[in-house]
Short mmCIF file of C-alpha atoms (C1' of nucleotides) in Angstrom, two decimals:
data_model
loop_
_atom_site.label_atom_id
_atom_site.label_comp_id
_atom_site.label_asym_id
_atom_site.label_seq_id
_atom_site.Cartn_x
_atom_site.Cartn_y
_atom_site.Cartn_z
CA MET C 169 44.02 -17.14 22.15
CA LYS C 170 44.80 -13.89 24.10
CA THR C 171 43.31 -14.51 27.90
CA ARG C 172 42.09 -10.83 27.77
CA ASP C 173 39.95 -13.03 24.73
CA ARG C 174 40.27 -15.63 26.68
CA ILE C 175 37.67 -13.64 29.46
CA LEU C 176 35.47 -12.48 26.48
CA VAL C 177 34.69 -15.76 25.48
CA THR C 178 34.33 -17.49 28.94
CA SER C 179 32.75 -14.63 30.77
CA LEU C 180 29.82 -15.08 27.39
CA GLU C 181 29.92 -19.30 28.38
CA LEU C 182 29.53 -19.08 31.68
CA PHE C 183 26.18 -16.02 31.30
CA ASN C 184 24.45 -18.06 29.32
CA LEU C 185 24.97 -21.13 30.93
CA CYS C 186 24.09 -19.55 34.56
CA GLY C 187 22.74 -16.49 33.87
CA GLU C 188 24.96 -13.25 35.13
CA PRO C 189 23.79 -12.35 38.24
CA ASN C 190 24.45 -15.83 39.30
CA VAL C 191 28.38 -15.99 37.49
CA THR C 192 30.67 -14.19 39.71
CA THR C 193 34.93 -12.44 38.70
CA ILE C 194 35.77 -15.35 40.99
CA ASP C 195 34.34 -18.38 39.04
CA ILE C 196 34.93 -16.92 35.69
CA ALA C 197 38.69 -17.07 37.11
CA ASN C 198 37.96 -20.42 38.49
CA GLU C 199 36.79 -22.00 35.01
CA MET C 200 39.70 -20.15 32.22
CA GLU C 201 42.27 -21.43 35.24
CA ILE C 202 43.01 -18.16 36.16
CA SER C 203 43.62 -16.41 39.35
CA PRO C 204 41.13 -13.49 39.63
CA GLY C 205 43.68 -10.71 39.56
CA ASN C 206 44.27 -11.84 36.82
CA LEU C 207 41.23 -11.71 35.41
CA TYR C 208 41.19 -7.44 37.30
CA TYR C 209 44.55 -6.52 35.69
CA HIS C 210 41.88 -6.83 32.03
CA PHE C 211 38.99 -5.24 32.70
CA ARG C 212 38.62 -3.32 36.05
CA ASN C 213 35.31 -4.84 37.14
CA LYS C 214 32.09 -6.84 36.14
CA ASP C 215 30.66 -4.36 34.38
CA GLU C 216 33.27 -3.43 31.32
CA ILE C 217 33.02 -7.30 31.16
CA ILE C 218 29.14 -7.59 29.71
CA ALA C 219 29.55 -3.85 28.15
CA GLU C 220 32.55 -5.24 25.98
CA LEU C 221 29.97 -8.30 25.18
CA PHE C 222 27.25 -6.17 24.53
CA GLN C 223 29.28 -4.11 21.64
CA VAL C 224 29.50 -7.39 20.37
CA PHE C 225 26.73 -8.07 19.96
CA GLU C 226 25.27 -4.56 19.47
CA ALA C 227 27.57 -5.17 15.81
CA GLY C 228 25.94 -8.44 14.90
CA MET C 229 22.35 -7.68 15.71
CA HIS C 230 22.18 -4.56 13.71
CA GLU C 231 24.48 -6.25 11.13
CA ALA C 232 21.47 -8.90 11.16
CA LEU C 233 18.94 -6.99 11.31
CA GLN C 234 19.89 -4.83 7.79
CA SER C 235 16.22 -4.99 6.51
CA PRO C 236 15.59 -7.49 3.64
CA THR C 237 14.83 -4.70 0.88
CA ASP C 238 15.19 -6.60 -2.40
CA PRO C 239 11.84 -6.73 -3.74
CA GLY C 240 11.73 -10.30 -5.07
CA LEU C 241 11.53 -12.50 -1.47
CA ASP C 242 9.57 -15.11 -0.52
CA MET C 243 8.75 -16.74 2.06
CA MET C 244 11.53 -18.41 2.39
CA ASP C 245 13.50 -15.52 2.99
CA TYR C 246 12.12 -13.76 5.87
CA TRP C 247 12.03 -17.19 7.16
CA MET C 248 15.64 -17.14 7.23
CA TYR C 249 16.33 -13.57 8.21
CA VAL C 250 13.76 -14.24 11.34
CA HIS C 251 15.97 -17.22 12.52
CA MET C 252 18.80 -15.36 11.96
CA ILE C 253 18.19 -12.56 14.29
CA PHE C 254 17.17 -15.11 16.58
CA GLU C 255 20.88 -17.38 16.16
CA LYS C 256 22.32 -13.53 17.05
CA ILE C 257 19.74 -14.16 20.21
CA TRP C 258 20.87 -17.14 21.40
CA GLU C 259 24.25 -16.46 20.71
CA PHE C 260 23.53 -13.41 23.83
CA ARG C 261 20.93 -15.24 24.72
CA PHE C 262 21.71 -14.41 28.85
CA LEU C 263 20.61 -10.46 27.88
CA TYR C 264 17.52 -11.98 27.17
CA ARG C 265 17.17 -14.35 30.76
CA ASP C 266 17.26 -10.69 33.24
CA PRO C 267 17.16 -7.95 30.74
CA VAL C 268 15.79 -5.67 33.59
CA THR C 269 18.42 -6.95 35.15
CA VAL C 270 21.96 -6.84 32.74
CA LEU C 271 21.12 -3.31 32.22
CA GLU C 272 19.32 -1.47 34.84
CA ARG C 273 23.52 -1.11 36.49
CA ASN C 274 24.09 0.55 32.78
CA GLU C 275 22.72 3.64 30.92
CA LYS C 276 24.41 3.18 27.62
CA LEU C 277 22.96 0.07 27.57
CA GLN C 278 20.06 1.02 27.78
CA LYS C 279 20.62 2.80 25.10
CA LYS C 280 21.95 0.59 22.98
CA PHE C 281 19.59 -2.57 24.05
CA ASN C 282 16.03 0.16 23.46
CA ARG C 283 17.94 0.74 20.51
CA ILE C 284 17.57 -2.13 18.88
CA LEU C 285 14.03 -3.51 20.10
CA ASP C 286 13.13 0.25 17.17
CA LYS C 287 14.90 -0.93 15.04
CA LYS C 288 13.66 -4.54 15.44
CA ARG C 289 10.01 -2.77 15.19
CA ASP C 290 11.36 -0.51 11.99
CA SER C 291 12.52 -3.33 9.76
CA ALA C 292 9.16 -5.10 11.01
CA LEU C 293 6.76 -2.57 9.75
CA LEU C 294 8.99 -2.23 6.67
CA ILE C 295 8.52 -5.56 5.80
CA LEU C 296 4.47 -5.58 6.52
CA GLN C 297 4.97 -2.06 3.98
CA MET C 298 6.49 -4.18 1.56
CA MET C 299 4.72 -7.34 1.57
CA GLN C 300 1.47 -4.53 1.26
CA GLU C 301 3.55 -3.03 -2.21
CA GLN C 302 3.15 -6.59 -3.69
CA SER C 303 0.11 -7.84 -2.22
CA LEU C 304 1.07 -10.34 -0.55
CA ILE C 305 -1.44 -9.39 2.26
CA GLN C 306 -4.11 -6.48 3.10
CA ILE C 307 -3.40 -3.97 6.48
CA ALA C 308 -3.91 -0.94 6.99
CA GLN C 309 -1.50 1.18 8.73
CA ASP C 310 -2.16 1.67 11.92
CA GLU C 311 -3.28 -2.44 12.61
CA ALA C 312 1.03 -2.68 11.36
CA GLN C 313 2.35 0.01 13.88
CA ARG C 314 0.47 -3.01 16.12
CA LEU C 315 1.23 -5.99 14.66
CA ALA C 316 4.86 -4.49 14.25
CA THR C 317 5.24 -4.19 18.01
CA ASN C 318 3.59 -7.99 19.38
CA ILE C 319 5.95 -9.40 16.88
CA THR C 320 8.82 -6.94 17.81
CA ILE C 321 7.65 -9.03 20.67
CA THR C 322 7.69 -12.26 20.33
CA ALA C 323 10.60 -12.29 18.86
CA THR C 324 12.65 -10.73 21.99
CA TYR C 325 11.31 -12.83 24.70
CA TRP C 326 10.80 -15.69 23.46
CA LEU C 327 13.62 -17.31 24.80
CA ASN C 328 13.03 -16.20 28.42
CA TYR C 329 9.33 -16.76 28.11
CA GLN C 330 11.07 -20.90 27.12
CA HIS C 331 12.89 -20.30 29.97
CA ILE C 332 10.58 -20.70 32.18
CA ARG C 333 8.46 -22.74 30.21
CA HIS C 334 11.36 -25.60 31.08
CA MET C 335 12.85 -24.65 34.64
CA ILE C 336 11.54 -26.81 35.80
CA HIS C 337 13.19 -29.97 33.78
CA ARG C 338 16.51 -27.55 33.36
CA GLU C 339 16.48 -28.14 30.34
CA GLU C 340 18.05 -25.51 28.07
CA PRO C 341 14.84 -26.12 25.01
CA ASP C 342 17.57 -24.32 22.21
CA ASP C 343 14.79 -24.73 19.41
CA LEU C 344 14.69 -21.91 17.69
CA GLU C 345 12.50 -22.41 14.47
CA ALA C 346 9.78 -22.75 17.09
CA GLY C 347 10.34 -19.26 17.83
CA VAL C 348 10.91 -17.75 14.25
CA TYR C 349 7.48 -19.79 13.48
CA GLN C 350 6.13 -18.39 16.37
CA VAL C 351 7.11 -15.20 15.68
CA VAL C 352 6.30 -15.97 11.61
CA SER C 353 2.83 -17.14 12.46
CA HIS C 354 1.95 -13.08 12.95
CA LEU C 355 1.38 -13.03 8.97
CA THR C 356 -0.72 -16.15 9.07
CA PRO C 357 -4.03 -14.70 8.98
CA TYR C 358 -2.95 -11.75 6.47
CA LEU C 359 -2.07 -13.76 3.66
CA PRO C 360 -3.78 -15.54 1.39
CA ASP C 361 -4.25 -19.29 0.89
CA GLU C 362 -1.21 -19.75 -1.09
CA GLY C 363 0.88 -17.84 1.33
CA LYS C 364 -0.88 -19.98 4.02
CA GLU C 365 0.97 -23.05 2.39
CA MET C 366 3.59 -21.79 1.93
CA LEU C 367 3.76 -20.33 5.17
CA ASP C 368 3.26 -24.22 6.17
CA ALA C 369 5.42 -26.64 4.07
CA VAL C 370 8.86 -23.63 5.17
CA ALA C 371 7.62 -24.46 8.47
CA SER C 372 7.70 -27.02 8.89
CA THR C 373 11.38 -28.42 6.11
CA TYR C 374 12.48 -26.77 9.08
CA LEU C 375 11.34 -28.03 12.41
CA ASP C 376 11.53 -31.74 10.41
CA ALA C 377 15.13 -30.53 9.94
CA SER C 378 16.21 -28.74 13.25
CA SER C 379 14.13 -31.59 15.20
CA SER C 380 15.97 -33.46 12.96
CA MET C 381 19.70 -32.19 13.76
CA GLY C 382 19.03 -33.10 17.50
CA MET E 74 -2.56 -3.79 61.42
CA LYS E 75 -0.37 -6.55 62.54
CA THR E 76 3.76 -6.77 61.87
CA ARG E 77 2.98 -9.69 60.54
CA ASP E 78 1.29 -8.08 57.65
CA ARG E 79 3.02 -4.30 57.58
CA ILE E 80 5.72 -6.70 55.73
CA LEU E 81 4.06 -8.36 52.93
CA VAL E 82 2.41 -4.51 51.86
CA THR E 83 6.02 -3.37 52.46
CA SER E 84 7.90 -5.80 50.88
CA LEU E 85 5.26 -5.21 48.06
CA GLU E 86 5.47 -1.88 47.86
CA LEU E 87 9.35 -2.13 47.54
CA PHE E 88 9.50 -5.01 45.55
CA ASN E 89 7.27 -3.38 42.65
CA LEU E 90 9.19 -0.81 43.28
CA CYS E 91 12.61 -1.14 43.16
CA GLY E 92 12.76 -4.75 41.54
CA GLU E 93 12.83 -7.69 44.21
CA PRO E 94 16.80 -8.56 43.61
CA ASN E 95 17.36 -5.05 44.73
CA VAL E 96 15.50 -4.75 47.79
CA THR E 97 17.18 -6.32 51.40
CA THR E 98 15.85 -7.21 54.59
CA ILE E 99 17.42 -5.07 55.68
CA ASP E 100 15.76 -1.79 53.33
CA ILE E 101 12.14 -3.70 54.16
CA ALA E 102 13.02 -3.06 58.54
CA ASN E 103 13.92 -0.11 57.60
CA GLU E 104 11.26 0.94 55.68
CA MET E 105 8.42 0.36 58.10
CA GLU E 106 11.06 1.40 60.91
CA ILE E 107 11.12 -1.95 62.25
CA SER E 108 14.68 -3.53 63.41
CA PRO E 109 16.03 -6.91 61.34
CA GLY E 110 15.78 -8.95 63.94
CA ASN E 111 11.85 -7.95 64.59
CA LEU E 112 11.48 -9.21 60.53
CA TYR E 113 12.87 -12.09 60.53
CA TYR E 114 11.01 -12.84 63.57
CA HIS E 115 8.04 -13.07 61.75
CA PHE E 116 9.66 -14.56 58.26
CA ARG E 117 12.39 -17.56 58.49
CA ASN E 118 13.80 -15.31 54.76
CA LYS E 119 13.27 -13.32 51.82
CA ASP E 120 11.89 -15.84 50.46
CA GLU E 121 9.66 -16.70 53.05
CA ILE E 122 8.06 -13.80 51.47
CA ILE E 123 8.38 -13.54 48.56
CA ALA E 124 6.57 -17.09 48.39
CA GLU E 125 4.08 -15.68 49.89
CA LEU E 126 3.60 -12.76 47.60
CA PHE E 127 3.48 -14.31 45.94
CA GLN E 128 0.14 -17.35 46.63
CA VAL E 129 -1.95 -13.78 47.81
CA PHE E 130 -0.70 -13.65 43.53
CA GLU E 131 -1.26 -16.89 42.23
CA ALA E 132 -5.34 -16.21 44.14
CA GLY E 133 -5.87 -13.62 42.49
CA MET E 134 -4.89 -15.00 39.02
CA HIS E 135 -6.44 -17.63 39.12
CA GLU E 136 -9.96 -15.77 39.23
CA ALA E 137 -8.51 -13.55 37.52
CA LEU E 138 -8.72 -15.74 34.62
CA GLN E 139 -11.68 -17.29 34.83
CA SER E 140 -12.91 -17.91 31.63
CA PRO E 141 -16.25 -16.06 30.79
CA THR E 142 -18.02 -18.85 30.08
CA ASP E 143 -21.60 -16.25 29.06
CA PRO E 144 -22.18 -17.58 25.51
CA GLY E 145 -23.71 -13.94 25.12
CA LEU E 146 -20.38 -11.36 25.42
CA ASP E 147 -19.81 -8.78 23.44
CA MET E 148 -16.11 -6.47 22.95
CA MET E 149 -16.58 -4.64 25.40
CA ASP E 150 -15.93 -8.05 28.14
CA TYR E 151 -12.73 -9.73 26.27
CA TRP E 152 -11.37 -5.73 27.37
CA MET E 153 -12.76 -6.40 30.37
CA TYR E 154 -11.78 -9.63 31.70
CA VAL E 155 -7.85 -9.53 29.76
CA HIS E 156 -7.80 -5.46 31.89
CA MET E 157 -9.02 -7.52 35.02
CA ILE E 158 -6.15 -9.65 34.11
CA PHE E 159 -3.42 -6.77 33.25
CA GLU E 160 -4.47 -5.09 37.30
CA LYS E 161 -3.74 -7.81 38.94
CA ILE E 162 -0.48 -8.69 36.87
CA TRP E 163 0.64 -4.40 37.42
CA GLU E 164 -0.09 -5.52 41.51
CA PHE E 165 2.38 -7.79 41.59
CA ARG E 166 4.61 -6.42 38.65
CA PHE E 167 7.77 -7.32 40.39
CA LEU E 168 7.32 -10.86 39.50
CA TYR E 169 7.02 -9.65 35.45
CA ARG E 170 10.56 -7.34 35.94
CA ASP E 171 12.96 -10.11 36.88
CA PRO E 172 10.22 -13.77 36.70
CA VAL E 173 13.60 -15.79 35.85
CA THR E 174 15.55 -14.19 38.93
CA VAL E 175 12.61 -14.25 41.35
CA LEU E 176 11.50 -17.57 40.01
CA GLU E 177 15.23 -19.18 39.38
CA ARG E 178 15.54 -20.23 43.43
CA ASN E 179 12.65 -21.51 43.81
CA GLU E 180 10.96 -24.58 42.18
CA LYS E 181 8.21 -24.09 43.83
CA LEU E 182 7.71 -20.97 42.73
CA GLN E 183 8.04 -22.50 39.28
CA LYS E 184 5.63 -24.83 38.29
CA LYS E 185 2.48 -22.66 41.13
CA PHE E 186 3.89 -19.39 37.94
CA ASN E 187 3.70 -22.77 34.91
CA ARG E 188 0.46 -23.29 35.94
CA ILE E 189 -0.83 -19.06 35.40
CA LEU E 190 1.10 -19.63 32.00
CA ASP E 191 -1.20 -22.37 31.21
CA LYS E 192 -3.84 -21.02 32.87
CA LYS E 193 -3.94 -18.32 30.51
CA ARG E 194 -3.36 -19.60 27.30
CA ASP E 195 -6.35 -22.10 27.92
CA SER E 196 -8.06 -18.90 28.38
CA ALA E 197 -7.53 -17.45 25.26
CA LEU E 198 -7.65 -21.17 22.90
CA LEU E 199 -11.03 -20.99 25.21
CA ILE E 200 -12.74 -17.69 24.56
CA LEU E 201 -11.25 -18.27 20.99
CA GLN E 202 -13.64 -21.44 19.75
CA MET E 203 -16.31 -19.79 21.60
CA MET E 204 -15.90 -17.20 19.46
CA GLN E 205 -15.73 -19.52 15.96
CA GLU E 206 -18.99 -21.13 17.51
CA GLN E 207 -20.61 -17.43 17.07
CA SER E 208 -19.00 -16.86 13.87
CA LEU E 209 -17.08 -13.61 14.66
CA ILE E 210 -14.18 -14.78 13.97
CA GLN E 211 -12.90 -17.65 11.35
CA ILE E 212 -9.86 -19.23 12.34
CA ALA E 213 -8.16 -23.22 11.55
CA GLN E 214 -7.60 -25.06 14.84
CA ASP E 215 -3.77 -25.22 14.57
CA GLU E 216 -3.25 -21.69 13.85
CA ALA E 217 -5.57 -20.92 17.26
CA GLN E 218 -2.24 -22.67 19.10
CA ARG E 219 0.12 -20.70 18.19
CA LEU E 220 -1.85 -17.54 18.29
CA ALA E 221 -3.33 -18.79 21.94
CA THR E 222 0.02 -18.70 22.48
CA ASN E 223 1.15 -15.34 21.08
CA ILE E 224 -1.60 -13.58 23.21
CA THR E 225 -0.38 -15.44 26.02
CA ILE E 226 3.49 -14.13 25.67
CA THR E 227 1.98 -10.09 25.45
CA ALA E 228 0.00 -10.39 28.07
CA THR E 229 2.67 -11.71 29.40
CA TYR E 230 5.46 -9.26 29.33
CA TRP E 231 3.63 -6.19 28.24
CA LEU E 232 4.80 -4.77 31.65
CA ASN E 233 8.30 -5.78 31.19
CA TYR E 234 8.86 -4.44 27.92
CA GLN E 235 7.13 -0.85 28.87
CA HIS E 236 9.68 -0.95 31.64
CA ILE E 237 12.39 -1.95 29.23
CA ARG E 238 11.48 1.10 27.10
CA HIS E 239 11.47 3.42 29.82
CA MET E 240 14.45 3.00 30.88
CA ILE E 241 15.75 5.68 30.25
CA HIS E 242 13.65 8.72 30.77
CA ARG E 243 12.84 6.53 35.14
CA GLU E 244 8.71 7.02 34.47
CA GLU E 245 7.29 4.16 36.20
CA PRO E 246 4.56 4.14 32.90
CA ASP E 247 1.49 2.89 34.59
CA ASP E 248 -0.17 2.83 30.53
CA LEU E 249 -1.87 -0.59 31.70
CA GLU E 250 -5.06 0.42 28.95
CA ALA E 251 -1.93 0.41 26.01
CA GLY E 252 -1.57 -2.87 26.92
CA VAL E 253 -4.68 -3.86 27.04
CA TYR E 254 -5.15 -2.83 23.77
CA GLN E 255 -2.37 -4.70 22.75
CA VAL E 256 -3.32 -8.31 23.67
CA VAL E 257 -7.09 -7.42 21.89
CA SER E 258 -5.54 -6.19 19.53
CA HIS E 259 -4.25 -9.77 17.74
CA LEU E 260 -7.72 -10.45 17.27
CA THR E 261 -8.56 -7.65 14.86
CA PRO E 262 -7.49 -9.91 12.23
CA TYR E 263 -9.40 -12.09 12.70
CA LEU E 264 -12.99 -9.68 13.10
CA PRO E 265 -14.70 -9.66 10.28
CA ASP E 266 -15.89 -4.78 9.69
CA GLU E 267 -18.35 -4.96 12.44
CA GLY E 268 -16.29 -6.24 14.90
CA LYS E 269 -12.79 -4.57 14.47
CA GLU E 270 -15.27 -0.98 14.47
CA MET E 271 -16.39 -2.18 17.99
CA LEU E 272 -12.75 -3.29 19.15
CA ASP E 273 -11.84 0.26 17.91
CA ALA E 274 -14.85 2.22 19.65
CA VAL E 275 -14.82 0.26 22.61
CA ALA E 276 -10.20 1.48 22.67
CA SER E 277 -10.65 4.62 22.09
CA THR E 278 -13.90 5.58 24.69
CA TYR E 279 -10.50 3.12 27.50
CA LEU E 280 -6.93 4.90 26.72
CA ASP E 281 -9.41 8.55 26.53
CA ALA E 282 -10.82 7.59 30.20
CA SER E 283 -7.38 6.45 31.26
CA SER E 284 -5.54 9.24 29.72
CA SER E 285 -7.71 11.86 31.16
CA MET E 286 -8.02 10.54 34.60
CA GLY E 287 -3.48 10.74 34.25
"C1'" DG N 71 51.04 -10.81 32.96
"C1'" DT N 72 50.26 -13.32 36.39
"C1'" DC N 73 49.64 -14.98 40.73
"C1'" DT N 74 49.29 -14.75 46.71
"C1'" DA N 75 46.87 -12.99 49.96
"C1'" DT N 76 44.24 -9.30 51.78
"C1'" DA N 77 41.33 -4.98 52.20
"C1'" DT N 78 36.39 -4.04 51.91
"C1'" DA N 79 31.24 -4.11 51.39
"C1'" DG N 80 27.40 -6.27 51.82
"C1'" DG N 81 23.74 -9.10 52.54
"C1'" DG N 82 21.51 -13.28 54.81
"C1'" DA N 83 20.54 -14.64 59.63
"C1'" DT N 84 20.70 -15.55 64.34
"C1'" DA N 85 21.32 -14.78 69.72
"C1'" DG N 86 19.52 -13.34 73.62
"C1'" DA N 87 18.39 -9.06 76.42
"C1'" DC N 88 14.39 -6.45 77.27
"C1'" DG A 138 7.13 -8.76 69.67
"C1'" DT A 139 11.25 -6.53 69.55
"C1'" DC A 140 14.21 -5.04 70.08
"C1'" DT A 141 20.56 -4.39 70.02
"C1'" DA A 142 24.49 -6.65 68.74
"C1'" DT A 143 26.14 -9.20 66.24
"C1'" DC A 144 28.65 -13.42 63.08
"C1'" DC A 145 28.99 -15.33 58.56
"C1'" DC A 146 29.83 -15.67 53.99
"C1'" DT A 147 30.76 -14.38 49.44
"C1'" DA A 148 31.76 -10.71 46.05
"C1'" DT A 149 34.21 -7.07 44.60
"C1'" DA A 150 37.42 -5.28 44.55
"C1'" DT A 151 42.45 -3.88 45.60
"C1'" DA A 152 47.33 -4.39 45.95
"C1'" DG A 153 52.61 -6.03 45.77
"C1'" DA A 154 55.56 -10.38 44.66
"C1'" DC A 155 57.56 -12.27 40.95
#
DNA sequence: GTCTATATAGGGATAGAC
DNA sequence: GTCTATCCCTATATAGAC
């Protein structure tokens, strides 16, 4: 593996573990056992490393957010869809740990991050409309707008919330399934009884599976 | 006004305006037109200023969170209740702009902040139960738990979300009413039709009022 | 490509005069 | 209580040898 790529991988690891503001270029170099000078040969500065990591994140996230257009989707499909998004967030969770701090130094990142938020919300709305058309749920248009926003907020801040909740015990939470459930649970009041049962079934399958996997 | 208090007031202003990590003790001293040495005569360090500000916030927040126990409450009362909480968050919004960064240096703040999150969630749950008892809404116990969590997340991160959404235009949002509406909107699917109409009425009153006030 | 050495700058914090 | 002067430390970034 090329040094340049190793810098990116190591930076991502340390950023996720310690938080981007707490990781210096020296920390990255030390961790890799190269000199700081070497690191600066490959990247002009720390922001360039972040920008490049963000580009990888952005591509992956846009792919994950591709709306499921297939009309024959069931609850499990939606669950997996949200799960893929959470996996991508988890992979680059330093972006969601101190979003404002990371974004405020770089206008381009702000725009890109906002485009992702837009797309998240659009996808949520589209899914609601699809479910509406399938008569799976019943919801007014303006209510759907606000629901989509609430879903976006939960999907965006769940890890941050969990992080704060577990700060005292210093354990990394890693319970993506709980987050997925939390997001999907926004739909429960709109589902008919058989829909709720399906959701419960999917949820218990995944919550059990993930807890037994450790 | 005593210098010590002026330091607190000025710090809060600058923290809210620029974000706590971007404000140095020198900035605070300059803004007040005193010397840094003078500042350090009154406070051992920056963290002590933050801790003291947090104490004020904590007291105010716990007061605002006192659950409305009166059984004869209507939609407007709940709206105002959420509004008071948002006002308090707005007053100390630097805590919600970079929560992880601000909290991670100080274990006591972590505990206090988590106690506030607990109380937020407890209050949401209590209100749901009260509405349930008044037959205003119909909701299962475990569903109420997840709903209370979602409400807590929206109430906690709304300003952060808005901040990121408006970063590019550099305007401070200041639309608390939209946040209140967003939080209360979690209830809509559970309300009967007349409840939804009441909510719409309250919402339009307040959204108009706040937009005409500027 | 990689290293060592170093320049630079900024923020946190203290000492001691007034 | 307040000021000036200053120290220390850390992080970013560069220069130049190998």
